[in-house]
Tab-separated table of C-alpha atoms and ligand atoms in Angstrom:
chain	number	residue	atom	x	y	z
A	1	MET	CA	159.100	100.368	74.022
A	2	ALA	CA	156.349	97.716	73.858
A	3	SER	CA	152.851	98.962	74.505
A	4	GLU	CA	150.040	97.371	76.535
A	5	ILE	CA	147.432	98.044	73.845
A	6	LYS	CA	144.634	95.481	74.040
A	7	LYS	CA	141.999	96.902	71.671
A	8	ILE	CA	142.645	98.363	68.219
A	9	GLY	CA	140.188	100.064	65.865
A	10	VAL	CA	140.376	99.783	62.075
A	11	PHE	CA	138.573	101.812	59.408
A	12	THR	CA	138.661	102.920	55.811
A	13	SER	CA	138.444	106.544	54.795
A	14	GLY	CA	138.305	108.681	51.652
A	15	GLY	CA	137.947	107.252	48.139
A	16	ASP	CA	137.743	103.461	48.379
A	17	SER	CA	140.185	101.234	46.513
A	18	PRO	CA	140.596	97.516	45.724
A	19	GLY	CA	142.734	95.943	48.436
A	20	MET	CA	141.109	97.790	51.337
A	21	ASN	CA	139.208	94.630	52.308
A	22	ALA	CA	142.427	92.621	52.202
A	23	ALA	CA	144.016	95.182	54.527
A	24	ILE	CA	141.052	95.086	56.932
A	25	ARG	CA	141.275	91.287	56.932
A	26	SER	CA	144.989	91.420	57.726
A	27	VAL	CA	144.583	93.892	60.609
A	28	VAL	CA	141.757	91.800	62.115
A	29	ARG	CA	143.577	88.495	61.686
A	30	THR	CA	146.834	89.924	63.106
A	31	CYS	CA	144.947	91.170	66.172
A	32	ALA	CA	143.341	87.742	66.594
A	33	TYR	CA	146.740	86.072	66.224
A	34	LEU	CA	148.218	88.358	68.904
A	35	LYS	CA	145.154	88.004	71.158
A	36	ILE	CA	144.241	91.679	70.750
A	37	GLU	CA	140.631	92.801	70.342
A	38	CYS	CA	139.799	94.473	67.038
A	39	VAL	CA	136.889	96.848	66.456
A	40	GLY	CA	135.639	97.769	63.005
A	41	ILE	CA	134.735	101.457	62.684
A	42	TYR	CA	132.155	101.968	59.935
A	43	ARG	CA	132.033	104.892	57.479
A	44	GLY	CA	135.375	106.368	58.366
A	45	TYR	CA	135.591	109.383	60.654
A	46	GLN	CA	131.829	109.949	60.388
A	47	GLY	CA	131.178	106.542	61.923
A	48	MET	CA	133.820	107.222	64.558
A	49	ILE	CA	131.978	110.390	65.603
A	50	GLU	CA	128.691	108.438	65.745
A	51	GLY	CA	130.157	105.408	67.546
A	52	ASP	CA	129.308	103.082	64.630
A	53	PHE	CA	131.471	100.200	65.873
A	54	LYS	CA	131.444	96.407	65.633
A	55	THR	CA	133.846	93.924	67.210
A	56	LEU	CA	135.521	91.827	64.509
A	57	ASP	CA	137.154	88.431	64.902
A	58	ALA	CA	139.100	86.199	62.521
A	59	ARG	CA	135.905	84.800	61.074
A	60	SER	CA	134.350	88.232	60.500
A	61	VAL	CA	136.702	88.746	57.548
A	62	ASN	CA	136.181	85.465	55.729
A	63	ASN	CA	135.982	85.641	51.926
A	64	ILE	CA	136.785	89.319	51.540
A	65	ILE	CA	140.411	89.276	50.419
A	66	ASN	CA	139.248	88.940	46.831
A	67	LYS	CA	136.580	91.645	46.936
A	68	GLY	CA	136.875	95.286	45.894
A	69	GLY	CA	135.365	98.024	48.004
A	70	THR	CA	135.381	97.977	51.820
A	71	ILE	CA	133.101	96.050	54.195
A	72	LEU	CA	133.560	98.931	56.673
A	73	LYS	CA	132.254	101.425	54.088
A	74	SER	CA	134.014	104.740	53.607
A	75	ALA	CA	133.032	108.393	53.689
A	76	ARG	CA	134.438	111.881	53.555
A	77	CYS	CA	133.691	113.703	56.833
A	78	GLU	CA	133.464	117.503	57.153
A	79	GLU	CA	132.710	117.371	60.904
A	80	PHE	CA	136.022	115.656	61.638
A	81	ARG	CA	137.755	118.738	60.229
A	82	THR	CA	136.547	120.575	63.366
A	83	LYS	CA	138.043	120.251	66.863
A	84	GLN	CA	134.566	119.551	68.198
A	85	GLY	CA	134.120	116.721	65.735
A	86	ARG	CA	137.450	115.194	66.661
A	87	GLN	CA	136.565	115.517	70.351
A	88	LYS	CA	133.317	113.609	69.759
A	89	ALA	CA	135.258	110.911	67.945
A	90	TYR	CA	137.796	110.689	70.775
A	91	ASP	CA	135.046	110.375	73.381
A	92	GLN	CA	133.444	107.551	71.369
A	93	LEU	CA	136.733	105.670	71.104
A	94	ILE	CA	137.419	105.996	74.827
A	95	LYS	CA	133.880	104.878	75.658
A	96	GLU	CA	134.413	101.772	73.493
A	97	GLY	CA	137.832	101.144	75.049
A	98	ILE	CA	139.667	101.507	71.751
A	99	GLU	CA	143.303	102.418	72.493
A	100	ALA	CA	144.728	102.884	68.988
A	101	PHE	CA	143.547	102.751	65.388
A	102	VAL	CA	144.683	101.806	61.912
A	103	VAL	CA	143.402	104.130	59.177
A	104	ILE	CA	143.350	102.802	55.608
A	105	GLY	CA	143.065	105.749	53.234
A	106	GLY	CA	144.774	108.598	51.400
A	107	ASN	CA	146.347	111.961	52.142
A	108	GLY	CA	143.235	113.570	53.593
A	109	SER	CA	142.563	110.629	55.909
A	110	PHE	CA	146.161	110.653	57.122
A	111	HIS	CA	146.029	114.382	57.808
A	112	GLY	CA	143.014	113.823	60.049
A	113	ALA	CA	144.789	111.015	61.883
A	114	MET	CA	147.859	113.179	62.443
A	115	LEU	CA	145.733	116.001	63.916
A	116	PHE	CA	143.957	113.463	66.107
A	117	ASN	CA	147.249	112.101	67.389
A	118	GLU	CA	148.566	115.612	68.135
A	119	GLU	CA	145.402	116.689	69.978
A	120	PHE	CA	144.773	113.522	71.991
A	121	ASN	CA	148.134	111.717	71.949
A	122	PHE	CA	146.136	108.804	70.539
A	123	PRO	CA	148.234	106.109	68.748
A	124	VAL	CA	147.511	105.971	65.004
A	125	MET	CA	148.998	104.002	62.114
A	126	GLY	CA	148.263	104.573	58.416
A	127	ILE	CA	147.988	102.142	55.518
A	128	PRO	CA	147.992	103.898	52.094
A	129	GLY	CA	144.745	102.981	50.345
A	130	THR	CA	144.002	104.971	47.189
A	131	ILE	CA	144.106	104.194	43.480
A	132	ASP	CA	146.008	107.451	42.845
A	133	ASN	CA	149.399	106.214	44.081
A	134	ASP	CA	150.172	109.811	45.079
A	135	ILE	CA	151.437	109.365	48.665
A	136	LEU	CA	155.085	109.947	49.563
A	137	GLY	CA	156.863	107.187	51.470
A	138	THR	CA	155.590	104.286	49.409
A	139	SER	CA	156.117	103.050	45.861
A	140	TYR	CA	152.612	101.578	45.826
A	141	THR	CA	149.308	102.507	47.427
A	142	LEU	CA	146.647	99.822	47.773
A	143	GLY	CA	144.401	99.717	44.726
A	144	TYR	CA	146.797	101.307	42.267
A	145	ASP	CA	147.935	98.035	40.663
A	146	THR	CA	144.321	96.919	40.286
A	147	ALA	CA	143.263	100.287	38.857
A	148	ILE	CA	145.949	100.397	36.150
A	149	ASN	CA	145.067	96.841	35.134
A	150	THR	CA	141.399	97.838	34.969
A	151	VAL	CA	142.308	100.780	32.719
A	152	VAL	CA	144.498	98.644	30.441
A	153	GLU	CA	141.697	96.088	30.027
A	154	ALA	CA	139.201	98.873	29.236
A	155	VAL	CA	141.502	100.571	26.730
A	156	ASP	CA	142.219	97.233	25.008
A	157	LYS	CA	138.451	96.935	24.449
A	158	ILE	CA	138.169	100.520	23.227
A	159	ARG	CA	141.032	99.893	20.810
A	160	ASP	CA	139.051	97.062	19.188
A	161	THR	CA	136.265	99.408	18.158
A	162	ALA	CA	138.610	102.320	17.438
A	163	SER	CA	140.519	100.230	14.916
A	164	SER	CA	137.324	98.859	13.400
A	165	HIS	CA	136.099	102.369	12.644
A	166	ASN	CA	139.426	104.150	12.139
A	167	ARG	CA	138.623	106.437	15.067
A	168	LEU	CA	140.516	108.557	17.570
A	169	PHE	CA	139.407	108.056	21.213
A	170	PHE	CA	140.041	110.373	24.132
A	171	VAL	CA	139.915	108.205	27.285
A	172	GLU	CA	139.727	110.007	30.636
A	173	VAL	CA	141.178	108.232	33.673
A	174	MET	CA	141.237	109.031	37.407
A	175	GLY	CA	144.101	110.257	39.554
A	176	ARG	CA	142.671	113.511	40.925
A	177	ASP	CA	145.861	115.664	40.789
A	178	VAL	CA	148.509	113.230	39.516
A	179	GLY	CA	149.157	111.349	36.280
A	180	HIS	CA	150.414	107.982	37.558
A	181	ILE	CA	147.389	106.000	36.383
A	182	ALA	CA	147.377	107.777	33.014
A	183	LEU	CA	151.103	107.328	32.383
A	184	ASN	CA	151.480	103.703	33.514
A	185	ALA	CA	148.233	102.433	32.018
A	186	GLY	CA	148.866	104.540	28.908
A	187	VAL	CA	152.249	102.880	28.305
A	188	GLY	CA	150.755	99.492	29.123
A	189	ALA	CA	147.869	99.987	26.705
A	190	GLY	CA	150.083	101.405	23.960
A	191	ALA	CA	148.339	104.766	23.880
A	192	GLU	CA	149.450	107.088	21.084
A	193	GLU	CA	149.383	110.084	23.428
A	194	ILE	CA	149.172	110.511	27.206
A	195	LEU	CA	148.160	113.865	28.746
A	196	ILE	CA	149.135	114.309	32.396
A	197	PRO	CA	149.093	117.335	34.736
A	198	GLU	CA	152.819	117.036	35.366
A	199	GLN	CA	153.707	117.612	31.706
A	200	ASN	CA	151.460	120.103	29.934
A	201	LEU	CA	152.830	120.021	26.392
A	202	GLY	CA	150.018	122.076	24.909
A	203	LEU	CA	147.424	121.552	22.234
A	204	GLU	CA	149.635	122.378	19.248
A	205	ARG	CA	151.956	119.508	20.145
A	206	LEU	CA	148.960	117.196	20.466
A	207	LEU	CA	147.797	118.129	16.962
A	208	GLU	CA	151.305	117.622	15.563
A	209	SER	CA	151.524	114.197	17.205
A	210	LEU	CA	148.133	113.147	15.840
A	211	LYS	CA	149.115	114.370	12.354
A	212	ARG	CA	152.305	112.293	12.551
A	213	SER	CA	150.328	109.232	13.684
A	214	LYS	CA	147.989	109.571	10.696
A	215	ALA	CA	150.871	110.212	8.297
A	216	SER	CA	152.700	107.150	9.588
A	217	GLY	CA	149.731	105.026	8.604
A	218	LYS	CA	148.005	104.608	11.972
A	219	SER	CA	144.308	104.282	11.209
A	220	SER	CA	143.159	104.700	14.831
A	221	SER	CA	144.548	106.334	17.955
A	222	ILE	CA	144.018	106.338	21.693
A	223	VAL	CA	144.797	109.422	23.795
A	224	ILE	CA	144.744	108.845	27.557
A	225	VAL	CA	143.821	111.988	29.489
A	226	ALA	CA	144.375	112.268	33.247
A	227	GLU	CA	141.370	113.912	34.909
A	228	GLY	CA	143.699	116.503	36.439
A	229	ASP	CA	145.289	117.295	33.077
A	230	ARG	CA	146.012	120.992	32.543
A	231	THR	CA	145.453	121.556	28.813
A	232	GLY	CA	142.502	123.681	29.889
A	233	LYS	CA	140.056	121.476	27.989
A	234	ASN	CA	138.152	118.445	29.211
A	235	VAL	CA	137.951	115.363	27.025
A	236	PHE	CA	134.734	116.553	25.315
A	237	GLU	CA	136.312	119.927	24.520
A	238	LEU	CA	139.444	118.140	23.261
A	239	LYS	CA	137.216	116.130	20.906
A	240	GLU	CA	135.702	119.325	19.521
A	241	TYR	CA	139.111	120.969	19.222
A	242	VAL	CA	140.537	118.072	17.194
A	243	GLU	CA	137.406	117.861	15.004
A	244	GLN	CA	137.819	121.558	14.183
A	245	HIS	CA	141.587	121.463	13.555
A	246	LEU	CA	142.061	117.926	12.225
A	247	PRO	CA	138.839	116.947	10.399
A	248	ILE	CA	140.634	113.856	9.085
A	249	TYR	CA	139.787	112.265	12.452
A	250	ASP	CA	136.474	110.688	13.494
A	251	VAL	CA	136.655	111.334	17.258
A	252	ARG	CA	134.921	109.721	20.239
A	253	VAL	CA	135.230	109.997	24.052
A	254	SER	CA	135.181	107.444	26.876
A	255	VAL	CA	135.276	108.484	30.555
A	256	LEU	CA	136.225	105.416	32.622
A	257	GLY	CA	135.159	107.015	35.913
A	258	HIS	CA	134.491	105.038	39.078
A	259	MET	CA	134.889	101.603	37.521
A	260	GLN	CA	138.590	102.243	38.188
A	261	ARG	CA	137.827	102.157	41.920
A	262	GLY	CA	136.185	98.709	41.817
A	263	GLY	CA	136.914	95.172	40.828
A	264	ASN	CA	138.600	92.231	42.500
A	265	PRO	CA	142.049	93.292	43.697
A	266	THR	CA	145.071	91.864	41.892
A	267	CYS	CA	147.279	89.391	43.689
A	268	TYR	CA	149.858	92.149	44.120
A	269	ASP	CA	147.366	94.368	45.964
A	270	ARG	CA	146.127	91.457	48.101
A	271	VAL	CA	149.645	90.454	49.157
A	272	LEU	CA	150.717	94.071	49.775
A	273	ALA	CA	147.588	94.660	51.878
A	274	SER	CA	148.224	91.505	53.899
A	275	ARG	CA	151.819	92.549	54.592
A	276	MET	CA	150.875	96.117	55.505
A	277	GLY	CA	148.143	95.026	57.918
A	278	VAL	CA	150.573	92.897	59.935
A	279	LYS	CA	153.177	95.670	59.964
A	280	ALA	CA	150.638	98.278	61.102
A	281	VAL	CA	149.396	96.244	64.078
A	282	GLU	CA	152.856	95.089	65.157
A	283	SER	CA	154.204	98.649	64.924
A	284	LEU	CA	151.443	99.902	67.234
A	285	LEU	CA	152.242	97.130	69.708
A	286	GLU	CA	155.903	98.142	69.566
A	287	GLY	CA	154.776	101.539	70.823
A	288	LYS	CA	155.142	103.312	67.469
A	289	SER	CA	152.553	105.895	66.339
A	290	ASN	CA	151.863	108.511	63.676
A	291	TYR	CA	153.530	106.518	60.896
A	292	MET	CA	152.372	105.244	57.522
A	293	VAL	CA	153.340	101.751	56.419
A	294	GLY	CA	154.836	101.863	52.919
A	295	ILE	CA	156.823	99.703	50.533
A	296	ARG	CA	160.168	100.575	48.971
A	297	ASP	CA	162.180	98.105	46.847
A	298	THR	CA	159.925	95.267	48.063
A	299	LYS	CA	160.672	96.066	51.722
A	300	LEU	CA	158.094	97.514	54.141
A	301	VAL	CA	159.101	100.868	55.643
A	302	LEU	CA	157.559	103.330	58.110
A	303	THR	CA	157.277	107.016	57.177
A	304	PRO	CA	156.118	109.705	59.628
A	305	ILE	CA	152.625	110.699	58.507
A	306	ALA	CA	153.720	114.352	58.554
A	307	ASP	CA	156.252	113.509	55.805
A	308	ALA	CA	153.918	111.249	53.835
A	309	ILE	CA	151.333	113.993	53.354
A	310	LYS	CA	153.778	116.819	52.532
A	311	ALA	CA	153.406	116.516	48.750
A	312	HIS	CA	152.375	114.164	45.960
A	313	THR	CA	154.738	111.566	44.485
A	314	GLU	CA	156.476	112.690	41.305
A	315	ILE	CA	156.074	111.209	37.861
A	316	ASP	CA	158.806	108.699	36.928
A	317	ALA	CA	161.024	110.598	34.447
A	318	GLU	CA	162.410	107.399	32.938
A	319	LEU	CA	158.906	106.101	32.243
A	320	LEU	CA	157.972	109.461	30.742
A	321	ARG	CA	160.918	109.057	28.322
A	322	VAL	CA	159.817	105.509	27.498
A	323	SER	CA	156.341	106.856	26.781
A	324	ASP	CA	157.722	109.500	24.392
A	325	ILE	CA	159.807	106.893	22.550
A	326	MET	CA	156.894	104.467	22.280
A	327	THR	CA	154.769	107.071	20.491
A	328	THR	CA	157.250	107.168	17.592
B	401	F6P	O1	141.337	109.774	45.308
B	401	F6P	C1	140.796	108.684	44.616
B	401	F6P	C2	139.826	109.181	43.573
B	401	F6P	O2	139.301	108.086	42.899
B	401	F6P	C3	140.443	110.147	42.567
B	401	F6P	O3	141.200	109.481	41.581
B	401	F6P	C4	139.191	110.796	42.029
B	401	F6P	O4	139.441	112.052	41.438
B	401	F6P	C5	138.367	110.960	43.307
B	401	F6P	O5	138.743	109.908	44.178
B	401	F6P	C6	136.870	110.906	43.066
B	401	F6P	O6	136.286	111.193	44.324
B	401	F6P	P1	134.735	110.806	44.573
B	401	F6P	O7	134.643	109.323	44.615
B	401	F6P	O8	134.416	111.443	45.909
B	401	F6P	O9	133.952	111.391	43.421
């Protein structure tokens, strides 16, 4: 059933990711195209509670499709976890005349939107924006493609110096609880070993693999370590462990950190963001709510937010097998 919505809010929430600006641009431009007012909500739920709003038109989002980060800023908001906080946010939205919103973020942001919809029957639509790629209901989250390309470029540079000095590097990458960035960028960068939380093969196996690499004539090695890895040792402790048990290696560490969250989005992320923004606005105007826009086999699909946040996406078993074969 079509809805009479005339004013839509848009905001970014949680860890930022490349492509968020492209999604904001698409939501704003779709509203302009459909003659709907669009209001930018700054700093996520915190800004919603404070009424930090600004009307956006088609020109407000010029020259941002190619920029990382988010012009609407982002934040994590403890107050929104409380009923009182959500009530304040609701009152602000009503005062501004906002009748629905599009939230661009990850699991935590979607959970907040779902609660908000349940408590106030307020129409919400989610666009998955996180470099982790850990949200059910979509093969890609905005920022993931850019992040794995950032990691591959960084590891290529690290490999230059590793091979010059015959060194072993432990490279830590983001992903909070999942190993998608580590596994995909690890295969893409030709890492000798990839440690992910979904497959804890233990330290003995790591030593055996490194011994085999050395014996096979490899003078340098790269081990990608997901930040959520469960060996029980962080990358600095892994360095010490290898130095103690395999003194043949000269070991160094590189923690890529938040650079993985920045950078100009890839074309894939820009196009995906543009498609998702249109779908989110049109779905709201069709009277739909409490869904996340996702992509499956190149087609856009809607998943109830309650299903999208149930668990993390699983590691691709076929890619895991490819990774094992490639480390021969
Ligand atoms: O969820 C995205 C993410 O970048 C994770 O990969 C990472 O663990 C986390 O955010 C870092 O959070 P913060 O930016 O708050 O330190």
